[in-house]
Every structure is written in C-alpha cells, then in structure tokens.
Short mmCIF file of C-alpha atoms and ligand atoms in Angstrom, two decimals:
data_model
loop_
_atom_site.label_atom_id
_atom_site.label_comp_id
_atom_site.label_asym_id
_atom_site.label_seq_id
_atom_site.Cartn_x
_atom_site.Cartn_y
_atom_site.Cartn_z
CA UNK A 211 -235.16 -50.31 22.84
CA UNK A 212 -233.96 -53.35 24.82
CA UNK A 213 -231.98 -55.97 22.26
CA UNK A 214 -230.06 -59.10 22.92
CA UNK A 215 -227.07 -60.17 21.90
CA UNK A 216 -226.28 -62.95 21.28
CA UNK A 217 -223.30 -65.69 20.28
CA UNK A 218 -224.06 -68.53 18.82
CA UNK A 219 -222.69 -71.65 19.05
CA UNK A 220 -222.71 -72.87 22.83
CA UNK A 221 -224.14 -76.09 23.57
CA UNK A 222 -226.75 -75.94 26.61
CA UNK A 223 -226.64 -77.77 29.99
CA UNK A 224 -227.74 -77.49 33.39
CA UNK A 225 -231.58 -77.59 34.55
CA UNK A 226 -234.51 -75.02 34.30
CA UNK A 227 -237.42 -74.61 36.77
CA UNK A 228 -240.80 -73.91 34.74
CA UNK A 229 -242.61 -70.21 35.61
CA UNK A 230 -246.14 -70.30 36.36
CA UNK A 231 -248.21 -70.67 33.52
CA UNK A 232 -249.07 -67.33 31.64
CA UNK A 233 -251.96 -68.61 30.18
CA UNK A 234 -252.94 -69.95 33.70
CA UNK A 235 -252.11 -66.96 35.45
CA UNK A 236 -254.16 -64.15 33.52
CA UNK A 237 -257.70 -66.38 33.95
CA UNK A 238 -256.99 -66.91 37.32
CA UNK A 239 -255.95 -62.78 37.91
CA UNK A 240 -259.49 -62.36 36.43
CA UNK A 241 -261.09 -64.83 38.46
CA UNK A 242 -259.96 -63.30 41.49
CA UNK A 243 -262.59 -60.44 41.55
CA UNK A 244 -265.57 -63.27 42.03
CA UNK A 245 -265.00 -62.88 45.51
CA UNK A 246 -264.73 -60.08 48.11
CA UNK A 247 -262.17 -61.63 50.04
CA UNK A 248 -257.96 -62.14 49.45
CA UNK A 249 -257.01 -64.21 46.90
CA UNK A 250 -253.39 -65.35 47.40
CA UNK A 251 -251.52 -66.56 44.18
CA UNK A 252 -248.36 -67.91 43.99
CA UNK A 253 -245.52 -68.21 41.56
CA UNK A 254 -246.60 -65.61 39.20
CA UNK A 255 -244.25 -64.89 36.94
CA UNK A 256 -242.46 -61.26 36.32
CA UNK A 257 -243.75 -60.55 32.17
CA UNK A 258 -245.08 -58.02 31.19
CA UNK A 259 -248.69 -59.37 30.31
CA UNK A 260 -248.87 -60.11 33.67
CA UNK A 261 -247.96 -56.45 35.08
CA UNK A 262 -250.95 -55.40 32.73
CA UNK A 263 -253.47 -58.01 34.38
CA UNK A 264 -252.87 -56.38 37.58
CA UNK A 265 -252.79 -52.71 36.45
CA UNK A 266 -256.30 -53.30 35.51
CA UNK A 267 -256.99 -54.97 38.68
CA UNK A 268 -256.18 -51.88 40.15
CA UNK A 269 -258.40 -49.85 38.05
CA UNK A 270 -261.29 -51.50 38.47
CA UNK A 271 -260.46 -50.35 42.33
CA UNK A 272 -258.87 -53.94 43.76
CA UNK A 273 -255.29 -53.55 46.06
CA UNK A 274 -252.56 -55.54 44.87
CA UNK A 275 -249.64 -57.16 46.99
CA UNK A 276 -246.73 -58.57 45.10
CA UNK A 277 -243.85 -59.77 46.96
CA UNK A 278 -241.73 -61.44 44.17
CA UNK A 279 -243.61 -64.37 42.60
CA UNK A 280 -246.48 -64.17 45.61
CA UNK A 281 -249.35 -61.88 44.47
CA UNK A 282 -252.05 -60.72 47.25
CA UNK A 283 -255.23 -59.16 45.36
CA UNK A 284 -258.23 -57.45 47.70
CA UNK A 285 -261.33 -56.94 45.59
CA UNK A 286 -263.37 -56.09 48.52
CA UNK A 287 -263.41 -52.33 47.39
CA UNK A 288 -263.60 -53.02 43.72
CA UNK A 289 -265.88 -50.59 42.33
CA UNK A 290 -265.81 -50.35 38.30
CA UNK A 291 -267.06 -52.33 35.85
CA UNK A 292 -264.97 -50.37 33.09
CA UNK A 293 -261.75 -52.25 31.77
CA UNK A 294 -259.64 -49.32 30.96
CA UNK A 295 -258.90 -49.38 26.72
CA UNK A 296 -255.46 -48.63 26.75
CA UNK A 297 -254.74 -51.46 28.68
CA UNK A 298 -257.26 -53.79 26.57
CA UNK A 299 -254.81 -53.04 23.72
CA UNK A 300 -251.95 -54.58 25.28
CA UNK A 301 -253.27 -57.50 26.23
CA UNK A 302 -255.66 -59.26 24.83
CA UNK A 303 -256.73 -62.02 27.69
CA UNK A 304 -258.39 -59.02 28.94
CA UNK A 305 -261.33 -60.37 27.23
CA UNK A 306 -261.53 -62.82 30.16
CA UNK A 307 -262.19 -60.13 32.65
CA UNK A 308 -265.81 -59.74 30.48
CA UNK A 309 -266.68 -62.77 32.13
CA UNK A 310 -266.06 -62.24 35.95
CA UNK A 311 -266.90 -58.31 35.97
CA UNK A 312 -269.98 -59.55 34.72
CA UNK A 313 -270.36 -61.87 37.50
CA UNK A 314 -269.45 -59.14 40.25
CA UNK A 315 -271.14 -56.27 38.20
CA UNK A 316 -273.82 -57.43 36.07
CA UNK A 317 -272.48 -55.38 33.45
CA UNK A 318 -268.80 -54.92 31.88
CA UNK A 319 -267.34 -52.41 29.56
CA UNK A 320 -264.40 -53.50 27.24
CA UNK A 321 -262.39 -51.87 24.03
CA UNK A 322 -261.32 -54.42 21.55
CA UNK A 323 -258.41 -56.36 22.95
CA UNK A 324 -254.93 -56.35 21.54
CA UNK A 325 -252.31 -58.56 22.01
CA UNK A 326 -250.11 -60.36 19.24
CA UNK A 327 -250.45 -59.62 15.99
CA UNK A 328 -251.12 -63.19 14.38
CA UNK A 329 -254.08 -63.02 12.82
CA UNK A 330 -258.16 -61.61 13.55
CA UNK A 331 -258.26 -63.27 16.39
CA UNK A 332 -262.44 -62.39 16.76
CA UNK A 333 -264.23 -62.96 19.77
CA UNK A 334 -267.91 -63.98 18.45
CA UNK A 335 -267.78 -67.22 20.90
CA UNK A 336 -267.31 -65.11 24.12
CA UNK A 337 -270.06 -62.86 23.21
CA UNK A 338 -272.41 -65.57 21.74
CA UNK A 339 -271.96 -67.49 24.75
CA UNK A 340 -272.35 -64.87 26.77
CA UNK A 341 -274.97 -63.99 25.27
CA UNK A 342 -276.83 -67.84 26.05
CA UNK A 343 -276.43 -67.06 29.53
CA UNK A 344 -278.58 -63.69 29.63
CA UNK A 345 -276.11 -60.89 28.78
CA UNK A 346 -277.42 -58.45 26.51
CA UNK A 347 -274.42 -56.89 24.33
CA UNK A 348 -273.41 -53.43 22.60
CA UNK A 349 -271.08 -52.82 20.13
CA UNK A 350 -270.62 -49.49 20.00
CA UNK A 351 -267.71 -47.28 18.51
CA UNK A 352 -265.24 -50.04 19.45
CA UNK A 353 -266.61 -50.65 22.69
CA UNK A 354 -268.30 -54.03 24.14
CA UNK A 355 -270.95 -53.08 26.75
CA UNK A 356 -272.47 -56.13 28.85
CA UNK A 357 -275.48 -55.92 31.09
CA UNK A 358 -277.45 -58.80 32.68
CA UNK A 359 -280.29 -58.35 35.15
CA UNK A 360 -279.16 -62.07 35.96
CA UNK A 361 -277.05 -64.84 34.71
CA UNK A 362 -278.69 -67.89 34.09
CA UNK A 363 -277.19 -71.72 33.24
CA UNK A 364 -277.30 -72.50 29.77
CA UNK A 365 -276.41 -75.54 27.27
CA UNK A 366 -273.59 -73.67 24.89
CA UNK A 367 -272.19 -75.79 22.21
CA UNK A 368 -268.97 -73.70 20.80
CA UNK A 369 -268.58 -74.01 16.93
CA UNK A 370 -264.57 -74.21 17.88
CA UNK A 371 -262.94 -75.12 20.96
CA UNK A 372 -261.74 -71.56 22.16
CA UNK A 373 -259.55 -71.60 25.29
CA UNK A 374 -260.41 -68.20 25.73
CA UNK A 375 -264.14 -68.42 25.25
CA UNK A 376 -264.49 -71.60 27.26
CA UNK A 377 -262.64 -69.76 30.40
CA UNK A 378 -264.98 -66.19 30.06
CA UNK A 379 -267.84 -68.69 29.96
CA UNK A 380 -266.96 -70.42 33.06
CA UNK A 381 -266.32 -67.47 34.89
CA UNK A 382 -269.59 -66.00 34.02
CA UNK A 383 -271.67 -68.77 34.91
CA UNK A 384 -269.74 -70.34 38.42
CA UNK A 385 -272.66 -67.97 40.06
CA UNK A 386 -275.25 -67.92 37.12
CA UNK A 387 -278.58 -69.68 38.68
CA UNK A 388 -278.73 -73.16 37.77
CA UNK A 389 -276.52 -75.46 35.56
CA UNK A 390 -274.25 -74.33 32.67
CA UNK A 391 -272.67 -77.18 29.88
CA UNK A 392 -270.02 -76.29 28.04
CA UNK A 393 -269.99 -78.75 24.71
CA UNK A 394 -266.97 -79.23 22.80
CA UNK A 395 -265.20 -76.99 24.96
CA UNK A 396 -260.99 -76.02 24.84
CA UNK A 397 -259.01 -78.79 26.43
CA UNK A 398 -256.19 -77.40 27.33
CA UNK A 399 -254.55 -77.81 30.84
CA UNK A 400 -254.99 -74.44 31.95
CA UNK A 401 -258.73 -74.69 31.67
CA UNK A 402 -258.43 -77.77 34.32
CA UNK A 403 -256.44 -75.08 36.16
CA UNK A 404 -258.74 -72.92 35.94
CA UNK A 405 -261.49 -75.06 37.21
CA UNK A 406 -259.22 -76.45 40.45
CA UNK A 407 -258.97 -72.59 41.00
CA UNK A 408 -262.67 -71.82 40.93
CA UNK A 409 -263.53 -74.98 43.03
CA UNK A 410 -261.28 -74.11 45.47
CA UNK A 411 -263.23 -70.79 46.11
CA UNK A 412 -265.95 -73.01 46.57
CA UNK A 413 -267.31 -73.02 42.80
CA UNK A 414 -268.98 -75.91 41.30
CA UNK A 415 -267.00 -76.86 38.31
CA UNK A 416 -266.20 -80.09 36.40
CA UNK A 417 -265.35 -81.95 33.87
CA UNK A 418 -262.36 -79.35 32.63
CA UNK A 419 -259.69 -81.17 30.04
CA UNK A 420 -262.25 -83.51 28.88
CA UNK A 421 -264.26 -81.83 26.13
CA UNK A 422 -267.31 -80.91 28.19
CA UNK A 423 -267.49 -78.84 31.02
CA UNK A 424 -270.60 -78.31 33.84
CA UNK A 425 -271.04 -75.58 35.69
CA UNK A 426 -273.54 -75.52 38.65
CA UNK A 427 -274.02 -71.93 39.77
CA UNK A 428 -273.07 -71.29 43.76
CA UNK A 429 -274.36 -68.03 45.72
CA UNK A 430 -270.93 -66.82 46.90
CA UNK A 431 -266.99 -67.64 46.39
CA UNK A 432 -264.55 -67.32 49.07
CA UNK A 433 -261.04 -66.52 49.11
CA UNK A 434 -258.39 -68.70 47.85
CA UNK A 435 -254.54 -69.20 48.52
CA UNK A 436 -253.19 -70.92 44.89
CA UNK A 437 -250.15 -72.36 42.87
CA UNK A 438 -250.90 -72.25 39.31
CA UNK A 439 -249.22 -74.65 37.19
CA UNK A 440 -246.20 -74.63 35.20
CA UNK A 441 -245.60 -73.44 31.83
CA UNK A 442 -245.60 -75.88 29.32
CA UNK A 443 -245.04 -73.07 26.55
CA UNK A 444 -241.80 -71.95 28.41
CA UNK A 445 -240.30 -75.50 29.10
CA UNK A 446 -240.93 -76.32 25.20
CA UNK A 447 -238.80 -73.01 24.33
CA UNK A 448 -235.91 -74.61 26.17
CA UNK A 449 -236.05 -78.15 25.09
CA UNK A 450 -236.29 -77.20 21.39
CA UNK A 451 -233.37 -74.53 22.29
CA UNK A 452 -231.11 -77.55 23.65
CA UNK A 453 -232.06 -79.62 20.79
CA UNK A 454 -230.91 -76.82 18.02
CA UNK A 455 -227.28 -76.05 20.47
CA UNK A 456 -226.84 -79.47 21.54
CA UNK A 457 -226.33 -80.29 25.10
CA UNK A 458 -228.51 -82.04 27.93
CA UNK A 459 -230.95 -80.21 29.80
CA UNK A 460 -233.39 -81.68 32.75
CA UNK A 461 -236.97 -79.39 33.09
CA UNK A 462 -239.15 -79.36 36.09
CA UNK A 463 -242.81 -78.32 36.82
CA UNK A 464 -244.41 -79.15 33.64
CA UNK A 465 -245.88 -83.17 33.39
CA UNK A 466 -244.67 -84.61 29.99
CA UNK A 467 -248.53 -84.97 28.69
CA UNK A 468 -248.72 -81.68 28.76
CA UNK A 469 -246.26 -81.33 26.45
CA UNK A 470 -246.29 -84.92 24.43
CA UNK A 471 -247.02 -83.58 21.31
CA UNK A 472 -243.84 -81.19 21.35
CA UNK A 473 -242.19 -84.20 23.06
CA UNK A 474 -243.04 -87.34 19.90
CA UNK A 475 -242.00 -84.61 17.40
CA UNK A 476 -238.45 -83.95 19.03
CA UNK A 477 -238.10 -87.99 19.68
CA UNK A 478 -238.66 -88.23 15.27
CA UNK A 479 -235.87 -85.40 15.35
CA UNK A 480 -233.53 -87.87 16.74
CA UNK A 481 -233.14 -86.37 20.25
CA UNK A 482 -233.84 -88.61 23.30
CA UNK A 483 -236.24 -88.08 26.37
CA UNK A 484 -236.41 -89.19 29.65
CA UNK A 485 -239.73 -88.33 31.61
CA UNK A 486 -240.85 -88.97 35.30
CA UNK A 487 -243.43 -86.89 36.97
CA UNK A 488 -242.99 -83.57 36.00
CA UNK A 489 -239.39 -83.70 34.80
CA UNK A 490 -238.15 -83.55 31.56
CA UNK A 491 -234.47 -84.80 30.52
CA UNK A 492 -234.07 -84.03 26.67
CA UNK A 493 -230.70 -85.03 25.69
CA UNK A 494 -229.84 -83.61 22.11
CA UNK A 495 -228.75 -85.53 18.91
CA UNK A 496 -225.58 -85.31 16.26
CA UNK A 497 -227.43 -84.08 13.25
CA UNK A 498 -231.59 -83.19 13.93
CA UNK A 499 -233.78 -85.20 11.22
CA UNK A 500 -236.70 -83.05 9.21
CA UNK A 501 -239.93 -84.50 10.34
CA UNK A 502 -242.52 -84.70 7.65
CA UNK A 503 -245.49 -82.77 8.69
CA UNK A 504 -246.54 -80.67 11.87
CA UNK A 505 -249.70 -79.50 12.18
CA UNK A 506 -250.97 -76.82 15.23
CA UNK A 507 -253.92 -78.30 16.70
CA UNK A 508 -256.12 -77.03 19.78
CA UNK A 509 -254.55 -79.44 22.80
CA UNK A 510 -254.01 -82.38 23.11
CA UNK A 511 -252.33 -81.47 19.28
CA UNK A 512 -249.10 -79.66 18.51
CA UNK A 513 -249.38 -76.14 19.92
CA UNK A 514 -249.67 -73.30 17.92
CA UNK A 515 -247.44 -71.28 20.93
CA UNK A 516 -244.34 -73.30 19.84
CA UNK A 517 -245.16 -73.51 16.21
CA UNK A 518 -242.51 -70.43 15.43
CA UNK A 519 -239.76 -72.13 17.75
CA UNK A 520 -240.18 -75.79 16.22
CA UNK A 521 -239.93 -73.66 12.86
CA UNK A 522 -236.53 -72.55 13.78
CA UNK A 523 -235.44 -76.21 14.96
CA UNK A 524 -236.10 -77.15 11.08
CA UNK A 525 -234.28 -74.58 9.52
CA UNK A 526 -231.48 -76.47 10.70
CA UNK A 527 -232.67 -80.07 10.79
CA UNK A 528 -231.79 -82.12 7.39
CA UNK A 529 -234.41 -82.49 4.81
CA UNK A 530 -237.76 -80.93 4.42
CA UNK A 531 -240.54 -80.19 7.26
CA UNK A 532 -243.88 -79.44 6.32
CA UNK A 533 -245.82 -76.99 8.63
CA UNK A 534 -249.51 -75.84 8.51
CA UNK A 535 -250.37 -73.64 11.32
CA UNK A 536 -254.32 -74.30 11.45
CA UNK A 537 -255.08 -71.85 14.65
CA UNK A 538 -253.75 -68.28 13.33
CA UNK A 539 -253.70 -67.06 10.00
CA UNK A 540 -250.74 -64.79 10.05
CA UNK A 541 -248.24 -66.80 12.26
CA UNK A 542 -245.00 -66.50 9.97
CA UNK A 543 -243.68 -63.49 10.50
CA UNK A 544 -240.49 -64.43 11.64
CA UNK A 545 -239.86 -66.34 8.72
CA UNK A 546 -238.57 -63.43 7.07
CA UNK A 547 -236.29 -62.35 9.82
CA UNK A 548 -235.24 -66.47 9.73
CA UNK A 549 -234.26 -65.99 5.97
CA UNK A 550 -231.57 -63.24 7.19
CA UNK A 551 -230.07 -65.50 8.73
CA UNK A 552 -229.57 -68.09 5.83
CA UNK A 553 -232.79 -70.42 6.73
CA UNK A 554 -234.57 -71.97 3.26
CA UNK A 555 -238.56 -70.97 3.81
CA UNK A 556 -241.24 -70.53 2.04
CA UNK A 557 -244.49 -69.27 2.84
CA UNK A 558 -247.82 -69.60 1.61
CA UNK A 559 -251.30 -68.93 3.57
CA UNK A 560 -250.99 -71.26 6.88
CA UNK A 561 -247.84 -73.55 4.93
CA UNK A 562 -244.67 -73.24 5.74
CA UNK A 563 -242.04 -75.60 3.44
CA UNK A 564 -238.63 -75.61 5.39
CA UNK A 565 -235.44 -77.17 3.95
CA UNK A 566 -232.81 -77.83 6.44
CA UNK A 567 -229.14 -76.09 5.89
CA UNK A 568 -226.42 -77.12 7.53
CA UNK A 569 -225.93 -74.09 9.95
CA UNK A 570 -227.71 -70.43 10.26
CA UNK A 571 -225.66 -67.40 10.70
CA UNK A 572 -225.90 -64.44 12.81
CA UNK A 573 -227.91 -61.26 12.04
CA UNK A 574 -229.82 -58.02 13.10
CA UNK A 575 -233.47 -59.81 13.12
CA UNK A 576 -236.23 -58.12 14.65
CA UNK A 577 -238.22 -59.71 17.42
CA UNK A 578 -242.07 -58.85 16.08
CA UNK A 579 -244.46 -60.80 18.30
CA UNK A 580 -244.09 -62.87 21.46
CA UNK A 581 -243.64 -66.87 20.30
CA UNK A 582 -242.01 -65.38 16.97
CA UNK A 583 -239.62 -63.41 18.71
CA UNK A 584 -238.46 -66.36 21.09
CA UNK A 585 -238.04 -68.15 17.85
CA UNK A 586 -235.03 -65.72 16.84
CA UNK A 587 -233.47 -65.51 20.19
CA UNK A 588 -233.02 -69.97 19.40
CA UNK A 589 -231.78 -69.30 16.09
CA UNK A 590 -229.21 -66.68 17.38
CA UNK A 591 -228.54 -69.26 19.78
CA UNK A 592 -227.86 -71.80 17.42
CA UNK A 593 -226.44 -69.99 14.53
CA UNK A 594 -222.65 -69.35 13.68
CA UNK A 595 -221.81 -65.80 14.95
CA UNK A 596 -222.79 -62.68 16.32
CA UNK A 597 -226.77 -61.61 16.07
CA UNK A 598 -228.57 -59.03 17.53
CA UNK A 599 -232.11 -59.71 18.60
CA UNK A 600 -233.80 -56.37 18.53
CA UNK A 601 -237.06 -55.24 20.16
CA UNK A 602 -238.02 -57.54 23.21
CA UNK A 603 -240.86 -55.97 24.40
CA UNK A 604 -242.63 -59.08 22.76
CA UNK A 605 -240.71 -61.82 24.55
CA UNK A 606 -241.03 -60.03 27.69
CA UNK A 607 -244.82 -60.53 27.81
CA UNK A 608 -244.17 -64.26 28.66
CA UNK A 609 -240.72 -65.11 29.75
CA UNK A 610 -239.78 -64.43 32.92
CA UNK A 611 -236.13 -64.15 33.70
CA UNK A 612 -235.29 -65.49 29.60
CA UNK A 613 -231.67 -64.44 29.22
CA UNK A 614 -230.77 -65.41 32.96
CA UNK A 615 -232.03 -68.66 32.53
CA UNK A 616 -230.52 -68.91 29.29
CA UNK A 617 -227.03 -67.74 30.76
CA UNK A 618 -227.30 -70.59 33.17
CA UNK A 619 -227.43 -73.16 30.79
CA UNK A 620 -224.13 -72.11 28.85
CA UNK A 621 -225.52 -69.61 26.31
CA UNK A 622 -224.06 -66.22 25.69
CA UNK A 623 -226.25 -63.84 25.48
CA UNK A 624 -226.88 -60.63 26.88
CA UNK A 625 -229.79 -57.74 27.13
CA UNK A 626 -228.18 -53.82 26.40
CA UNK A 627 -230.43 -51.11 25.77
CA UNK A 628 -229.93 -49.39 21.62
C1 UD1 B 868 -255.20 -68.81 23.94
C2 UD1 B 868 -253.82 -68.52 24.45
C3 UD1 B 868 -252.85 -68.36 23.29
C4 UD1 B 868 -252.93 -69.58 22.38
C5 UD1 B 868 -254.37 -69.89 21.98
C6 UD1 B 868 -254.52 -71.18 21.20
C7 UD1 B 868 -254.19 -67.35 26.53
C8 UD1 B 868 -254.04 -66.09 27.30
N1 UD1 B 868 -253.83 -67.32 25.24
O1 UD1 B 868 -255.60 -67.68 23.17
O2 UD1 B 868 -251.55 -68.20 23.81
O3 UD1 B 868 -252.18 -69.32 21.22
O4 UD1 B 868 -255.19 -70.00 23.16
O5 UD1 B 868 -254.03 -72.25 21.92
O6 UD1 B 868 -254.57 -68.38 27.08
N2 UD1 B 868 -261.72 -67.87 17.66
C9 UD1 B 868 -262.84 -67.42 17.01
N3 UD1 B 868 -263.80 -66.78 17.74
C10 UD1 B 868 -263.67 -66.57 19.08
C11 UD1 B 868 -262.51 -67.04 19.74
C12 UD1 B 868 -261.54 -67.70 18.99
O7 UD1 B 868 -262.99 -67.60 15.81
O8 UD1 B 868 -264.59 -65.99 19.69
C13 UD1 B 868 -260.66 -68.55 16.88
C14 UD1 B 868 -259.38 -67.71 16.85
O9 UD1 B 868 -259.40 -66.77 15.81
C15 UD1 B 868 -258.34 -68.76 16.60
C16 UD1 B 868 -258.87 -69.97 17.36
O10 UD1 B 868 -260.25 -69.73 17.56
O11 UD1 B 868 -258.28 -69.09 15.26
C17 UD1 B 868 -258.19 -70.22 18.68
O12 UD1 B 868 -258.38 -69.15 19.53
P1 UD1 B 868 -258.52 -69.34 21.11
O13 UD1 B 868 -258.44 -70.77 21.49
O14 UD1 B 868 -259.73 -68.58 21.53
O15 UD1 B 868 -257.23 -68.59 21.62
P2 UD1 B 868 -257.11 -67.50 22.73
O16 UD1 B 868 -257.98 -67.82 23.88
O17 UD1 B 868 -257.20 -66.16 22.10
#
C-alpha cells in the first residue's frame, strides 16, 4: 500500500501549473466515441480515474494513443455497447458513457457505478432523462440496459441540477432528431467544456453555464483535436494548502471565477489574492480567521470537491466555522482521521462545527476517499511533526503528479510503499 510521509511545518512557495480538468476530461473521453474518426485530447492528466476511462475505451473495441499528457482515441472499430462492470465500480463517471454508447449503439449496458464513497449518489435523472428522449430502460440484477430505436429532442426539466445527468443528456441528444432543452441544468464550467468540445465536432450545442442548455440534433460528428480546461478542484487544494503552511504561491490555468467562491472564503480567512486572467497569487496570513458559515452549493456556490480541504483549513483557523455540506450525505469521513491529529469536530448529519486550535499534530490517518484523503495530506502538511498518510489509491484518482508538485513548493513529503 502506497503511504506518504510527511513533515509538517514548511511554509510553501514557488508556482503550480493546473492539470486538465478531471471532471472535464472523463465527459469528454466519453464523448469521443460519437464519432468514427480520431479524437486528439490534450493535457490529460496521469490519475487513475482517468486510466479507467480509457481501459473501457478499449473494451468497447476503440485504440488508444497516449504519449504523456496527449491522448489519441480511434473509435472507428468500436464494436460493444457493454461497459465492462468491474470497471463501472471504479469509477463512477462511467455513467456518462450511457449517454454516447447510446448515441453510437442505440443501446448501452452498464453495472451500477462506483466511485467515492460519500453518500447514494442515485442516478434517477440520467435515466429519467434518458428516458424523455426515447430510451427504454432495464433494471435487471444490477444491470442498466438501454435501447432506443431512435433518439428524439425533448424538453427535460431536472428536479436538481446534476452535472452528471446534464452531460449524459447532452451526449445522448447532440444526434437525437430535432431539438433537446435542458431546464435548470448543472452550471458548472466543465459542462461549458463540454459543450465547446461537442461543437467543435460539429455538434449543435448552447447555452452551457447558464442554467439552460439546447441541443439541436446533427447527422454526424467529426473528429476533434482538444485542450480541456484546467482544474479548478486541483488549484483550490494548493491555495488552501499555502494558506494552512504559510507562504506565497502563484497558480496558472484555472480563471479566478471559476474558483471565486473558494477564493471570497480564503479573502474572510485573512489571506490576500491577486488575480489576472487565469493566474492566481494567494499570499498567506499570520493567524487564519474562522469564517462563520460555508455551505456546498452546485456552482457558481462553494464546491462540495473542496469541502473536506477547507475543513482542514478550519481546524486550524481561530474561532468556530460552521459547515453544511448540502450535495453528499456522508462527506465527513475524514473528520475522524482529523481528530487524531488534535482537530476539535463535531459531526452531525450534513453539519460540521469546527473550533480552531492553535496547531494539529502528526499522525497515522488513513486516506478513505479522494477529496477526504487530500484533506489529510494538508493537515500533515500543516501540522507539527511526523504523519503518515496511508492508502493513496484515493488521491491518485485525481491528482496528477501530487507529492512532486508538492515537493516543489517547499513541502516534505514523500510516497514509500508499507
Ligand atoms: C460531479 C463530479 C463530482 C462532484 C459533483 C458535484 C464528475 C466526474 N464528478 O459528480 O466530482 O462532486 O459533480 O459537484 O464530474 N443526484 C440525484 N440523482 C441523480 C444524479 C444526482 O439525486 O440522478 C444527486 C446526487 O445524489 C447528489 C447531487 O445530485 O446529491 C449532485 O450530484 P451530481 O451533480 O450528479 O454529481 P456527479 O455528476 O455524480
């Protein structure tokens, strides 16, 4: 099992260049099977979710290319419709493939996903949208089966805007007949990714960041050469790590509104930001302030993928932060692992009550989901001492390169294999 160590203590400085979105990257790795010819993709990052996308790419019969970051995927000989269960368990945005293998297919096979453990996490929009559109749907012994003599443009209003069911409706009707509208759809900025994607194939798509999104159906989608956009996610791990060390540290390749609600909340902490473009300079503060209340909100709200590591910034910041997670129900299980390490939490439901102590100190935590996990590896960073972070089998589904980037900005840390 791969675990870091870690001493704490070191303030962080230097500059970090964002990876390619995950959560842009595995919609767009599904996408790529609307078309028969090469879809070129650029800057995807090394994790582990990622590795998964493409093995069941492969298995559904595509060819994949990657030289470093540069991914080459050839659908032409695609042939299944079947996304292969033990892969479904690993990663849940394999739900998205439901979408575009019904597309190519007309019909699509999938297990239950997986993914992190942080909450039900159901999938009744896909399916009911799906379902507006013309698929007819199984559920049988744990199995999803899709068919659809044809996909045809509907009006779908979703009861909550899912990122995930907004994207596996998009992809299923960019070649449905007719007009698709997406009402009170996810607003996130990978779904405008996602739609710059798709209309660079030659798609009809618009309206993507704004609530509602229109489809117009198109006969065929050519092949694409793309650079996803960077991940927010990742470049708020690092500012909140600077602003728990100390230390000054410039990010590039994510805008600042895609991160503004991370961004007020550490500027009420006390630290001070500089933005222009898509660079970031967070400079840290003496003592961090408790902000009163932080809620996770679909975007443009506080996200709920940097709810665990702005839970570790409080353990540390003086008085008492209030957090509800509203997105997953079981989203605290770091706390626990926190408390080893000397934080003051307390958990009910979706509430988390945090009072600030003056300093953490370093443990054996265990790293139990992906965001969660990350969390620990800042407290380590932060905290007085040795810790070990065990388990990252988590943190390497979405950070690329984590402890070398780390390393660069002054931390010690360092991966060995227990
Ligand atoms: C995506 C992100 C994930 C992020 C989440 C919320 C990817 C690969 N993952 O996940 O990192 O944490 O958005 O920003 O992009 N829901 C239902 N029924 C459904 C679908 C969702 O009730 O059919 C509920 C979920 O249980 C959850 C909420 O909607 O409470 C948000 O889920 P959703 O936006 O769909 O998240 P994901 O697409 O799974």
């Amino acid at each position: 099992m791969d675990t870091y160590i870690v001493n704490g203590g070191e303030k962080l400085y230097g500059k970090v260049q964002a990876q390619g979105a995950k959560n842009a990257v595995l919609p767009l790795l599904a996408a790529s099977i609307l078309t028969d010819e090469q879809v070129k993709i650029r800057g995807v990052p090394q994790i582990t979710d990622v590795e998964n996308m493409l093995r069941i790419l492969r298995e559904l019969g595509c060819t994949i290319k990657r030289r470093g970051e540069n991914t080459l995927i050839d659908s032409a000989n695609a042939i299944s419709h079947e996304i292969p269960a033990r892969l479904t368990k690993e990663l849940r945005s394999s739900v998205f493939m439901l979408g575009s293998v019904l597309t190519r297919f007309r019909k699509a096979r999938i297990s239950y996903p997986g993914g992190c453990d942080i909450g039900l996490r159901p999938i009744d929009l896909h399916l009911s949208g799906l379902k507006r559109l013309g698929v007819r749907i199984n559920e049988v012994g744990g199995f999803i089966e899709c068919s659809a003599d044809k996909l045809v443009g509907a009006d779908i209003l979703l009861d909550f805007p899912s990122v995930g069911a907004t994207e596996n409706i998009i992809l299923a009707a960019v070649k449905a007949e007719g007009l698709t509208v997406i009402r009170n759809a996810a607003k996130e900025p990978e779904i405008v990714d996602l739609q710059n994607f798709l209309n660079a194939m030659g798609a009809k798509v618009q309206g993507a960041g704004g609530g509602t999104v229109v489809v117009e159906g198109v006969k065929r989608l050519h092949g694409v050469e793309y650079t996803p956009i960077g991940d927010r996610i990742e470049i708020g791990t690092y500012l909140i790590a600077t602003a728990m060390c100390g230390g000054e540290i410039e990010t590039n390749g994510v805008p600042p509104e895609n991160i503004a609600a991370l961004l007020h909340k550490l500027r009420e902490n006390g630290c001070k930001i500089h933005t222009k473009n898509d660079k970031i300079v967070l400079q840290s503060c003496a003592s961090l302030r408790a902000v009163d209340l932080v809620e996770t909100m679909p975007f443009p709200g506080f996200p709920t993928d940097l709810q665990a590591q702005y839970s570790a910034l409080c353990c540390t910041a003086s008085g008492t932060s209030l957090i509800v997670e509203n997105l997953f129900e079981t989203r605290y299980k770091f706390a626990a692992e926190l408390k080893r390490m000397g934080a003051d939490i307390t958990v009910r439901d979706r509430t988390a009550v945090i009072r600030g102590v003056k300093r953490l100190h370093g443990a054996k935590i265990v790293a139990g989901d992906l965001r969660g996990g990350a969390a620990l590896v800042l407290a380590a960073l932060a905290a007085e001492g040795q810790s070990q972070v065990l388990d990252l089998s988590h943190v390497d589904r979405g950070y690329a390169d984590f402890e070398y980037k780390l390393k660069k900005l002054g931390a010690k840390i360092r991966r060995v294999r227990v």
